[in-house]
Amino acid sequence: MVQLTGNNLISTAVFISGRGTNLKSLIKFSKKKNSPINIKLIISNNNKAKGLKYSKSYKIQKKVIDFKNKNIAEKKLLNLLSKKKIRFICLAGFMKILSKKIIKKFSGKIVNIHPSLLPKYKGLNTHQKALKNNDKYSGCTVHYITDKVDSGKIILQKKVKIKRKDSLNTLTKKVLLEEHKLYPRAISKVFKN
Ligand code: GRF
């Protein structure tokens, strides 16, 4: 394995649309000695995203990009990513689908966290679906991004047992806690190869 030091850490951007709890866990991870990444940029399509507050508290540059015109948005995005020499992208609750152009440009360099045991329950409302189907387990998955939504190669998965007394709220919280541990582990795995 290549030893990553302050100088050759992977310049990373995290894309968010909302709360940003996964962003926070990734930032904390990035500050650890054994982290391969250095988070240089936070991108959001939503200027009201709560997670943008971590830009200030952790002194990381943020940029809000309006995605109403996807073409223009992605041009701005690509310019910024190249200016900041970004080599790796973590999607963390980012609610926009990136075009083939960006996915191709960052082929194998964009990862996402999804709150289900993929390939089960792609898309939204994953925990509702698991509860409705009386599943024994829910969980979360970190996977590579391809041009097919929630379908790229799986990096790591964590199962979470659904108990009879679980509600949407308790299940969502339980899985989210696991997400915060799984995402850093998955990134370590990516760069160990
Ligand atoms: C997480 O459940 C993640 O799996 C999904 O969107 C949610 C984002 O939560 N893709 P947060 O903004 O990281 O708190």
PDB file of C-alpha atoms and ligand atoms in Angstrom:
ATOM      1  CA  MET A   1       0.000   0.000   0.000  1.00  0.00           C
ATOM      2  CA  VAL A   2       1.239   3.501  -0.797  1.00  0.00           C
ATOM      3  CA  GLN A   3       1.802   5.415   2.408  1.00  0.00           C
ATOM      4  CA  LEU A   4      -0.306   8.585   2.261  1.00  0.00           C
ATOM      5  CA  THR A   5       1.068  11.612   4.084  1.00  0.00           C
ATOM      6  CA  GLY A   6      -0.034  15.240   4.360  1.00  0.00           C
ATOM      7  CA  ASN A   7       1.342  15.914   0.888  1.00  0.00           C
ATOM      8  CA  ASN A   8      -0.176  13.055  -1.024  1.00  0.00           C
ATOM      9  CA  LEU A   9      -3.558  12.787   0.647  1.00  0.00           C
ATOM     10  CA  ILE A  10      -6.374  12.489  -1.873  1.00  0.00           C
ATOM     11  CA  SER A  11      -8.037  15.875  -2.428  1.00  0.00           C
ATOM     12  CA  THR A  12     -11.708  15.157  -1.943  1.00  0.00           C
ATOM     13  CA  ALA A  13     -15.036  16.922  -2.410  1.00  0.00           C
ATOM     14  CA  VAL A  14     -18.188  15.962  -0.519  1.00  0.00           C
ATOM     15  CA  PHE A  15     -21.557  16.676  -2.151  1.00  0.00           C
ATOM     16  CA  ILE A  16     -24.590  17.216   0.078  1.00  0.00           C
ATOM     17  CA  SER A  17     -28.182  18.424  -0.158  1.00  0.00           C
ATOM     18  CA  GLY A  18     -29.344  18.402   3.458  1.00  0.00           C
ATOM     19  CA  ARG A  19     -28.397  17.687   7.073  1.00  0.00           C
ATOM     20  CA  GLY A  20     -24.829  16.622   6.422  1.00  0.00           C
ATOM     21  CA  THR A  21     -24.324  14.148   9.253  1.00  0.00           C
ATOM     22  CA  ASN A  22     -22.349  11.871   6.935  1.00  0.00           C
ATOM     23  CA  LEU A  23     -20.324  14.880   5.819  1.00  0.00           C
ATOM     24  CA  LYS A  24     -19.487  15.556   9.466  1.00  0.00           C
ATOM     25  CA  SER A  25     -18.388  11.977  10.039  1.00  0.00           C
ATOM     26  CA  LEU A  26     -16.214  12.106   6.899  1.00  0.00           C
ATOM     27  CA  ILE A  27     -14.596  15.363   8.008  1.00  0.00           C
ATOM     28  CA  LYS A  28     -13.800  13.860  11.412  1.00  0.00           C
ATOM     29  CA  PHE A  29     -12.375  10.786   9.713  1.00  0.00           C
ATOM     30  CA  SER A  30     -10.283  12.917   7.343  1.00  0.00           C
ATOM     31  CA  LYS A  31      -8.547  14.487  10.329  1.00  0.00           C
ATOM     32  CA  LYS A  32      -7.361  11.119  11.623  1.00  0.00           C
ATOM     33  CA  LYS A  33      -3.796   9.994  11.077  1.00  0.00           C
ATOM     34  CA  ASN A  34      -4.718   6.954   8.990  1.00  0.00           C
ATOM     35  CA  SER A  35      -7.170   8.760   6.677  1.00  0.00           C
ATOM     36  CA  PRO A  36      -6.269   8.716   2.967  1.00  0.00           C
ATOM     37  CA  ILE A  37      -8.390  11.785   2.152  1.00  0.00           C
ATOM     38  CA  ASN A  38      -8.236  15.515   2.651  1.00  0.00           C
ATOM     39  CA  ILE A  39     -11.625  17.214   2.250  1.00  0.00           C
ATOM     40  CA  LYS A  40     -11.031  20.395   0.288  1.00  0.00           C
ATOM     41  CA  LEU A  41     -14.519  21.255  -0.878  1.00  0.00           C
ATOM     42  CA  ILE A  42     -18.174  20.935   0.119  1.00  0.00           C
ATOM     43  CA  ILE A  43     -20.662  21.192  -2.744  1.00  0.00           C
ATOM     44  CA  SER A  44     -24.402  21.605  -2.394  1.00  0.00           C
ATOM     45  CA  ASN A  45     -27.253  22.155  -4.812  1.00  0.00           C
ATOM     46  CA  ASN A  46     -29.283  23.588  -1.911  1.00  0.00           C
ATOM     47  CA  ASN A  47     -28.327  26.835  -0.202  1.00  0.00           C
ATOM     48  CA  LYS A  48     -30.467  25.848   2.788  1.00  0.00           C
ATOM     49  CA  ALA A  49     -28.655  22.565   3.378  1.00  0.00           C
ATOM     50  CA  LYS A  50     -27.975  22.377   7.122  1.00  0.00           C
ATOM     51  CA  GLY A  51     -24.699  20.560   6.495  1.00  0.00           C
ATOM     52  CA  LEU A  52     -23.220  23.691   4.918  1.00  0.00           C
ATOM     53  CA  LYS A  53     -22.553  24.926   8.462  1.00  0.00           C
ATOM     54  CA  TYR A  54     -19.627  22.491   8.668  1.00  0.00           C
ATOM     55  CA  SER A  55     -17.829  24.603   6.096  1.00  0.00           C
ATOM     56  CA  LYS A  56     -17.418  27.322   8.702  1.00  0.00           C
ATOM     57  CA  SER A  57     -16.738  25.149  11.716  1.00  0.00           C
ATOM     58  CA  TYR A  58     -14.112  23.063   9.937  1.00  0.00           C
ATOM     59  CA  LYS A  59     -12.804  25.817   7.635  1.00  0.00           C
ATOM     60  CA  ILE A  60     -13.508  23.968   4.398  1.00  0.00           C
ATOM     61  CA  GLN A  61     -14.469  25.873   1.263  1.00  0.00           C
ATOM     62  CA  LYS A  62     -18.119  25.470   0.270  1.00  0.00           C
ATOM     63  CA  LYS A  63     -19.919  26.164  -2.964  1.00  0.00           C
ATOM     64  CA  VAL A  64     -23.641  26.170  -3.640  1.00  0.00           C
ATOM     65  CA  ILE A  65     -24.469  25.422  -7.254  1.00  0.00           C
ATOM     66  CA  ASP A  66     -27.992  25.921  -8.577  1.00  0.00           C
ATOM     67  CA  PHE A  67     -28.948  22.808 -10.549  1.00  0.00           C
ATOM     68  CA  LYS A  68     -32.029  24.310 -12.261  1.00  0.00           C
ATOM     69  CA  ASN A  69     -30.005  24.257 -15.464  1.00  0.00           C
ATOM     70  CA  LYS A  70     -28.037  21.034 -15.142  1.00  0.00           C
ATOM     71  CA  ASN A  71     -25.753  21.800 -18.068  1.00  0.00           C
ATOM     72  CA  ILE A  72     -24.607  25.122 -16.674  1.00  0.00           C
ATOM     73  CA  ALA A  73     -24.400  23.673 -13.166  1.00  0.00           C
ATOM     74  CA  GLU A  74     -22.142  20.847 -14.237  1.00  0.00           C
ATOM     75  CA  LYS A  75     -19.875  23.159 -16.227  1.00  0.00           C
ATOM     76  CA  LYS A  76     -19.382  25.269 -13.097  1.00  0.00           C
ATOM     77  CA  LEU A  77     -18.880  22.125 -11.083  1.00  0.00           C
ATOM     78  CA  LEU A  78     -16.232  20.701 -13.404  1.00  0.00           C
ATOM     79  CA  ASN A  79     -14.357  24.012 -13.421  1.00  0.00           C
ATOM     80  CA  LEU A  80     -14.319  24.158  -9.660  1.00  0.00           C
ATOM     81  CA  LEU A  81     -13.303  20.527  -9.250  1.00  0.00           C
ATOM     82  CA  SER A  82     -10.413  21.047 -11.621  1.00  0.00           C
ATOM     83  CA  LYS A  83      -9.378  24.335  -9.982  1.00  0.00           C
ATOM     84  CA  LYS A  84      -9.265  22.653  -6.584  1.00  0.00           C
ATOM     85  CA  LYS A  85      -7.527  19.575  -8.079  1.00  0.00           C
ATOM     86  CA  ILE A  86     -10.224  17.273  -6.700  1.00  0.00           C
ATOM     87  CA  ARG A  87      -9.459  13.579  -7.300  1.00  0.00           C
ATOM     88  CA  PHE A  88     -12.211  11.880  -5.330  1.00  0.00           C
ATOM     89  CA  ILE A  89     -15.900  12.649  -4.714  1.00  0.00           C
ATOM     90  CA  CYS A  90     -18.084  11.411  -1.867  1.00  0.00           C
ATOM     91  CA  LEU A  91     -21.825  11.833  -2.321  1.00  0.00           C
ATOM     92  CA  ALA A  92     -23.489  12.141   1.072  1.00  0.00           C
ATOM     93  CA  GLY A  93     -27.213  12.716   0.759  1.00  0.00           C
ATOM     94  CA  PHE A  94     -26.768  14.532  -2.569  1.00  0.00           C
ATOM     95  CA  MET A  95     -30.188  14.580  -4.213  1.00  0.00           C
ATOM     96  CA  LYS A  96     -29.166  15.295  -7.812  1.00  0.00           C
ATOM     97  CA  ILE A  97     -28.219  12.738 -10.418  1.00  0.00           C
ATOM     98  CA  LEU A  98     -24.896  13.510 -12.054  1.00  0.00           C
ATOM     99  CA  SER A  99     -24.620  13.317 -15.825  1.00  0.00           C
ATOM    100  CA  LYS A 100     -22.650  10.689 -17.709  1.00  0.00           C
ATOM    101  CA  LYS A 101     -20.056  13.326 -18.553  1.00  0.00           C
ATOM    102  CA  ILE A 102     -19.024  13.879 -14.927  1.00  0.00           C
ATOM    103  CA  ILE A 103     -19.297  10.205 -14.061  1.00  0.00           C
ATOM    104  CA  LYS A 104     -17.008   9.357 -16.982  1.00  0.00           C
ATOM    105  CA  LYS A 105     -14.527  12.060 -16.090  1.00  0.00           C
ATOM    106  CA  PHE A 106     -14.336  10.785 -12.501  1.00  0.00           C
ATOM    107  CA  SER A 107     -14.743   7.147 -13.421  1.00  0.00           C
ATOM    108  CA  GLY A 108     -14.187   4.964 -10.355  1.00  0.00           C
ATOM    109  CA  LYS A 109     -13.613   8.092  -8.265  1.00  0.00           C
ATOM    110  CA  ILE A 110     -17.182   8.846  -7.119  1.00  0.00           C
ATOM    111  CA  VAL A 111     -18.734   6.951  -4.234  1.00  0.00           C
ATOM    112  CA  ASN A 112     -22.091   7.193  -2.504  1.00  0.00           C
ATOM    113  CA  ILE A 113     -23.767   6.021   0.675  1.00  0.00           C
ATOM    114  CA  HIS A 114     -27.257   4.572   0.379  1.00  0.00           C
ATOM    115  CA  PRO A 115     -29.548   3.613   3.268  1.00  0.00           C
ATOM    116  CA  SER A 116     -30.432   0.079   2.216  1.00  0.00           C
ATOM    117  CA  LEU A 117     -28.841  -3.264   1.544  1.00  0.00           C
ATOM    118  CA  LEU A 118     -28.408  -2.745  -2.184  1.00  0.00           C
ATOM    119  CA  PRO A 119     -29.450  -4.089  -4.633  1.00  0.00           C
ATOM    120  CA  LYS A 120     -32.576  -4.052  -2.493  1.00  0.00           C
ATOM    121  CA  TYR A 121     -34.474  -0.764  -2.411  1.00  0.00           C
ATOM    122  CA  LYS A 122     -32.790   1.591  -4.825  1.00  0.00           C
ATOM    123  CA  GLY A 123     -34.114   5.151  -4.745  1.00  0.00           C
ATOM    124  CA  LEU A 124     -35.997   6.841  -1.914  1.00  0.00           C
ATOM    125  CA  ASN A 125     -37.932   5.742   1.199  1.00  0.00           C
ATOM    126  CA  THR A 126     -35.810   2.673   1.736  1.00  0.00           C
ATOM    127  CA  HIS A 127     -36.646   2.171   5.417  1.00  0.00           C
ATOM    128  CA  GLN A 128     -40.390   2.538   4.795  1.00  0.00           C
ATOM    129  CA  LYS A 129     -40.099  -0.207   2.204  1.00  0.00           C
ATOM    130  CA  ALA A 130     -38.133  -2.509   4.515  1.00  0.00           C
ATOM    131  CA  LEU A 131     -40.679  -2.030   7.314  1.00  0.00           C
ATOM    132  CA  LYS A 132     -43.645  -2.481   5.002  1.00  0.00           C
ATOM    133  CA  ASN A 133     -42.203  -5.741   3.717  1.00  0.00           C
ATOM    134  CA  ASN A 134     -41.517  -6.995   7.257  1.00  0.00           C
ATOM    135  CA  ASP A 135     -37.849  -7.422   6.401  1.00  0.00           C
ATOM    136  CA  LYS A 136     -35.637  -8.859   9.117  1.00  0.00           C
ATOM    137  CA  TYR A 137     -32.779  -6.538   8.198  1.00  0.00           C
ATOM    138  CA  SER A 138     -32.184  -3.095   6.819  1.00  0.00           C
ATOM    139  CA  GLY A 139     -28.800  -1.461   6.524  1.00  0.00           C
ATOM    140  CA  CYS A 140     -26.562   0.716   4.432  1.00  0.00           C
ATOM    141  CA  THR A 141     -24.242   0.386   1.460  1.00  0.00           C
ATOM    142  CA  VAL A 142     -21.288   2.358   0.147  1.00  0.00           C
ATOM    143  CA  HIS A 143     -20.915   1.893  -3.592  1.00  0.00           C
ATOM    144  CA  TYR A 144     -19.281   3.368  -6.675  1.00  0.00           C
ATOM    145  CA  ILE A 145     -21.363   5.664  -8.846  1.00  0.00           C
ATOM    146  CA  THR A 146     -22.148   4.602 -12.382  1.00  0.00           C
ATOM    147  CA  ASP A 147     -24.715   6.023 -14.796  1.00  0.00           C
ATOM    148  CA  LYS A 148     -27.333   3.635 -13.411  1.00  0.00           C
ATOM    149  CA  VAL A 149     -28.742   4.978 -10.130  1.00  0.00           C
ATOM    150  CA  ASP A 150     -27.702   3.053  -6.979  1.00  0.00           C
ATOM    151  CA  SER A 151     -26.273   0.220  -9.093  1.00  0.00           C
ATOM    152  CA  GLY A 152     -22.476   0.601  -9.050  1.00  0.00           C
ATOM    153  CA  LYS A 153     -20.094  -1.916  -7.528  1.00  0.00           C
ATOM    154  CA  ILE A 154     -20.544  -2.327  -3.789  1.00  0.00           C
ATOM    155  CA  ILE A 155     -17.585  -1.393  -1.596  1.00  0.00           C
ATOM    156  CA  LEU A 156     -18.990  -2.221   1.843  1.00  0.00           C
ATOM    157  CA  GLN A 157     -22.340  -2.970   3.437  1.00  0.00           C
ATOM    158  CA  LYS A 158     -23.581  -3.091   7.006  1.00  0.00           C
ATOM    159  CA  LYS A 159     -26.677  -5.022   8.073  1.00  0.00           C
ATOM    160  CA  VAL A 160     -28.927  -3.654  10.814  1.00  0.00           C
ATOM    161  CA  LYS A 161     -31.483  -5.880  12.483  1.00  0.00           C
ATOM    162  CA  ILE A 162     -35.072  -4.656  12.373  1.00  0.00           C
ATOM    163  CA  LYS A 163     -36.769  -5.300  15.688  1.00  0.00           C
ATOM    164  CA  ARG A 164     -40.509  -5.710  16.044  1.00  0.00           C
ATOM    165  CA  LYS A 165     -40.765  -2.509  18.006  1.00  0.00           C
ATOM    166  CA  ASP A 166     -38.818  -0.462  15.432  1.00  0.00           C
ATOM    167  CA  SER A 167     -40.581   2.532  13.898  1.00  0.00           C
ATOM    168  CA  LEU A 168     -39.446   4.486  10.861  1.00  0.00           C
ATOM    169  CA  ASN A 169     -37.788   6.905  13.241  1.00  0.00           C
ATOM    170  CA  THR A 170     -35.861   4.365  15.316  1.00  0.00           C
ATOM    171  CA  LEU A 171     -34.785   2.379  12.273  1.00  0.00           C
ATOM    172  CA  THR A 172     -33.611   5.482  10.414  1.00  0.00           C
ATOM    173  CA  LYS A 173     -31.560   6.545  13.455  1.00  0.00           C
ATOM    174  CA  LYS A 174     -30.034   3.105  13.942  1.00  0.00           C
ATOM    175  CA  VAL A 175     -28.983   2.851  10.306  1.00  0.00           C
ATOM    176  CA  LEU A 176     -27.658   6.412  10.219  1.00  0.00           C
ATOM    177  CA  LEU A 177     -25.322   5.638  13.129  1.00  0.00           C
ATOM    178  CA  GLU A 178     -23.968   2.700  11.145  1.00  0.00           C
ATOM    179  CA  GLU A 179     -23.610   4.902   8.042  1.00  0.00           C
ATOM    180  CA  HIS A 180     -21.296   7.197   9.976  1.00  0.00           C
ATOM    181  CA  LYS A 181     -18.984   4.266  10.698  1.00  0.00           C
ATOM    182  CA  LEU A 182     -19.321   2.493   7.355  1.00  0.00           C
ATOM    183  CA  TYR A 183     -18.483   5.419   5.058  1.00  0.00           C
ATOM    184  CA  PRO A 184     -14.987   6.033   6.516  1.00  0.00           C
ATOM    185  CA  ARG A 185     -14.261   2.289   6.507  1.00  0.00           C
ATOM    186  CA  ALA A 186     -15.301   2.064   2.867  1.00  0.00           C
ATOM    187  CA  ILE A 187     -13.008   4.940   1.904  1.00  0.00           C
ATOM    188  CA  SER A 188     -10.094   3.300   3.671  1.00  0.00           C
ATOM    189  CA  LYS A 189     -10.874   0.152   1.700  1.00  0.00           C
ATOM    190  CA  VAL A 190     -10.939   2.028  -1.620  1.00  0.00           C
ATOM    191  CA  PHE A 191      -7.420   3.345  -1.088  1.00  0.00           C
ATOM    192  CA  LYS A 192      -5.960   0.128   0.269  1.00  0.00           C
ATOM    193  CA  ASN A 193      -6.287  -1.498  -3.144  1.00  0.00           C
TER     194      ASN A 193
HETATM  195  C1  GRF B   1     -28.351   9.269   4.461  1.00  0.00           C
HETATM  196  O1  GRF B   1     -29.306   8.404   4.994  1.00  0.00           O
HETATM  197  C2  GRF B   1     -27.704   8.666   3.238  1.00  0.00           C
HETATM  198  O2  GRF B   1     -27.611   7.283   3.295  1.00  0.00           O
HETATM  199  C3  GRF B   1     -28.657   9.086   2.143  1.00  0.00           C
HETATM  200  O3  GRF B   1     -29.087  10.375   2.492  1.00  0.00           O
HETATM  201  C4  GRF B   1     -28.988  10.545   3.907  1.00  0.00           C
HETATM  202  C5  GRF B   1     -28.145  11.753   4.144  1.00  0.00           C
HETATM  203  O4  GRF B   1     -28.091  12.091   5.504  1.00  0.00           O
HETATM  204  N1  GRF B   1     -28.027   8.999   0.855  1.00  0.00           N
HETATM  205  P1  GRF B   1     -27.064  13.188   6.010  1.00  0.00           P
HETATM  206  O5  GRF B   1     -27.337  14.455   5.216  1.00  0.00           O
HETATM  207  O6  GRF B   1     -25.692  12.674   5.806  1.00  0.00           O
HETATM  208  O7  GRF B   1     -27.389  13.402   7.469  1.00  0.00           O
END
